[in-house]
Amino acid sequence: MAVGRSAALKVDWAKIGTSLGLKGQTATALAAFKKRNDDARRKVQLLSDAPQTVNFESYRSQLKNQAVIDEIENHFKSFKPATYDVSRQIKAIEAFEAQAVKNAEETKGLVDKELGDLEKTLKNIEEARPFEDLTVDEVVAARPDIDERTTQLVSKGRWSVPGYKEKFGDLSVL
């Protein structure tokens, strides 16, 4: 039990969320678990700080009816706390832990995939030639939909791109 407490005290909750990049439901569940952990730790601390012995002699000196104090003292000494089966709660905690691990693995996979895509994009941007150096054939090879749209407009007799004049102005004056 003491080993569990010392290990629980060493958990850096802030680092868990940031180092794993937790977001959404996983981060919310971790925050809720941390809150429950803190509340339970606070209650245990309060209970362990509370006095655990009853000074019956003090009561005997204040009250005249000694029989009542003797009866209460006998009941106090014979009291045995009830034990509870906590296996159900432990199973629930283990299920929560398994779900949290599963969500963390999914999040890690998504983050790794996104990082890979971003690295590819960054490499592509760094290796790209300036726009001025590109040829029409290279643009069409990269985006065939541009050639299809141009062919479609020309076949309908439209020689101007819709919205071009509004965006860039009319150059026919020059």
GROMACS .gro file of C-alpha atoms in nm, residues 17-148:
model
  132
   17GLY     CA    1  -0.147   1.528  -2.104
   18THR     CA    2   0.114   1.738  -2.281
   19SER     CA    3   0.373   1.469  -2.350
   20LEU     CA    4   0.116   1.231  -2.497
   21GLY     CA    5  -0.067   1.510  -2.678
   22LEU     CA    6  -0.402   1.399  -2.538
   23LYS     CA    7  -0.707   1.576  -2.675
   24GLY     CA    8  -1.083   1.549  -2.660
   25GLN     CA    9  -1.242   1.264  -2.470
   26THR     CA   10  -0.912   1.117  -2.351
   27ALA     CA   11  -0.794   1.445  -2.200
   28THR     CA   12  -1.133   1.500  -2.036
   29ALA     CA   13  -1.134   1.150  -1.890
   30LEU     CA   14  -0.779   1.197  -1.759
   31ALA     CA   15  -0.875   1.528  -1.595
   32ALA     CA   16  -1.180   1.367  -1.433
   33PHE     CA   17  -0.967   1.078  -1.307
   34LYS     CA   18  -0.711   1.323  -1.164
   35LYS     CA   19  -0.989   1.512  -0.984
   36ARG     CA   20  -1.126   1.189  -0.832
   37ASN     CA   21  -0.772   1.090  -0.732
   38ASP     CA   22  -0.711   1.428  -0.565
   39ASP     CA   23  -1.045   1.413  -0.384
   40ALA     CA   24  -0.978   1.062  -0.254
   41ARG     CA   25  -0.625   1.156  -0.145
   42ARG     CA   26  -0.760   1.464   0.036
   43LYS     CA   27  -1.026   1.256   0.219
   44VAL     CA   28  -0.769   0.996   0.323
   45GLN     CA   29  -0.542   1.272   0.453
   46LEU     CA   30  -0.826   1.430   0.653
   47LEU     CA   31  -0.926   1.098   0.804
   48SER     CA   32  -0.570   1.002   0.892
   49ASP     CA   33  -0.517   1.340   1.062
   50ALA     CA   34  -0.832   1.302   1.274
   51PRO     CA   35  -0.783   1.172   1.628
   52GLN     CA   36  -0.841   0.797   1.642
   53THR     CA   37  -0.876   0.743   2.015
   54VAL     CA   38  -1.154   0.842   2.250
   55ASN     CA   39  -1.063   0.969   2.595
   56PHE     CA   40  -1.332   0.802   2.806
   57GLU     CA   41  -1.175   0.929   3.130
   58SER     CA   42  -1.254   1.283   3.023
   59TYR     CA   43  -1.620   1.187   2.981
   60ARG     CA   44  -1.623   1.007   3.318
   61SER     CA   45  -1.500   1.321   3.491
   62GLN     CA   46  -1.772   1.533   3.327
   63LEU     CA   47  -2.076   1.303   3.350
   64LYS     CA   48  -2.237   1.155   3.659
   65ASN     CA   49  -2.384   0.844   3.492
   66GLN     CA   50  -2.079   0.615   3.473
   67ALA     CA   51  -2.285   0.318   3.347
   68VAL     CA   52  -2.361   0.494   3.018
   69ILE     CA   53  -1.993   0.571   2.963
   70ASP     CA   54  -1.897   0.208   3.045
   71GLU     CA   55  -2.156   0.079   2.799
   72ILE     CA   56  -2.038   0.313   2.523
   73GLU     CA   57  -1.676   0.218   2.593
   74ASN     CA   58  -1.761  -0.153   2.566
   75HIS     CA   59  -1.941  -0.094   2.237
   76PHE     CA   60  -1.647   0.112   2.112
   77LYS     CA   61  -1.395  -0.160   2.200
   78SER     CA   62  -1.605  -0.438   2.049
   79PHE     CA   63  -1.672  -0.245   1.727
   80LYS     CA   64  -1.541  -0.412   1.413
   81PRO     CA   65  -1.564  -0.214   1.089
   82ALA     CA   66  -1.750  -0.377   0.804
   83THR     CA   67  -1.544  -0.505   0.513
   84TYR     CA   68  -1.655  -0.445   0.160
   85ASP     CA   69  -1.583  -0.631  -0.159
   86VAL     CA   70  -1.412  -0.375  -0.381
   87SER     CA   71  -1.345  -0.613  -0.668
   88ARG     CA   72  -1.628  -0.455  -0.869
   89GLN     CA   73  -1.474  -0.109  -0.832
   90ILE     CA   74  -1.130  -0.246  -0.918
   91LYS     CA   75  -1.272  -0.408  -1.232
   92ALA     CA   76  -1.433  -0.075  -1.327
   93ILE     CA   77  -1.100   0.103  -1.275
   94GLU     CA   78  -0.920  -0.158  -1.485
   95ALA     CA   79  -1.182  -0.123  -1.760
   96PHE     CA   80  -1.139   0.255  -1.748
   97GLU     CA   81  -0.763   0.213  -1.766
   98ALA     CA   82  -0.793  -0.022  -2.063
   99GLN     CA   83  -1.022   0.225  -2.242
  100ALA     CA   84  -0.782   0.512  -2.164
  101VAL     CA   85  -0.487   0.313  -2.300
  102LYS     CA   86  -0.687   0.223  -2.612
  103ASN     CA   87  -0.783   0.589  -2.667
  104ALA     CA   88  -0.423   0.696  -2.609
  105GLU     CA   89  -0.299   0.444  -2.867
  106GLU     CA   90  -0.559   0.565  -3.119
  107THR     CA   91  -0.460   0.926  -3.053
  108LYS     CA   92  -0.092   0.837  -3.090
  109GLY     CA   93  -0.162   0.666  -3.422
  110LEU     CA   94  -0.356   0.966  -3.553
  111VAL     CA   95  -0.088   1.208  -3.438
  112ASP     CA   96   0.189   0.998  -3.595
  113LYS     CA   97  -0.003   0.979  -3.923
  114GLU     CA   98  -0.065   1.354  -3.921
  115LEU     CA   99   0.301   1.422  -3.843
  116GLY     CA  100   0.402   1.202  -4.137
  117ASP     CA  101   0.167   1.391  -4.368
  118LEU     CA  102   0.297   1.724  -4.244
  119GLU     CA  103   0.657   1.614  -4.293
  120LYS     CA  104   0.577   1.510  -4.651
  121THR     CA  105   0.406   1.843  -4.714
  122LEU     CA  106   0.697   2.037  -4.566
  123LYS     CA  107   0.946   1.841  -4.776
  124ASN     CA  108   0.732   1.900  -5.084
  125ILE     CA  109   0.719   2.275  -5.012
  126GLU     CA  110   1.095   2.294  -4.954
  127GLU     CA  111   1.171   2.106  -5.278
  128ALA     CA  112   0.914   2.286  -5.491
  129ARG     CA  113   1.026   2.517  -5.766
  130PRO     CA  114   0.904   2.876  -5.769
  131PHE     CA  115   0.564   2.924  -5.935
  132GLU     CA  116   0.718   3.140  -6.207
  133ASP     CA  117   0.941   2.850  -6.323
  134LEU     CA  118   0.651   2.603  -6.371
  135THR     CA  119   0.527   2.515  -6.719
  136VAL     CA  120   0.165   2.456  -6.818
  137ASP     CA  121   0.239   2.087  -6.877
  138GLU     CA  122   0.374   2.049  -6.522
  139VAL     CA  123   0.068   2.220  -6.372
  140VAL     CA  124  -0.164   1.997  -6.578
  141ALA     CA  125   0.032   1.687  -6.471
  142ALA     CA  126  -0.005   1.787  -6.104
  143ARG     CA  127  -0.372   1.889  -6.133
  144PRO     CA  128  -0.550   1.721  -6.428
  145ASP     CA  129  -0.881   1.878  -6.321
  146ILE     CA  130  -0.752   2.219  -6.436
  147ASP     CA  131  -0.705   2.087  -6.792
  148GLU     CA  132  -1.050   1.925  -6.787
   0.00000   0.00000   0.00000
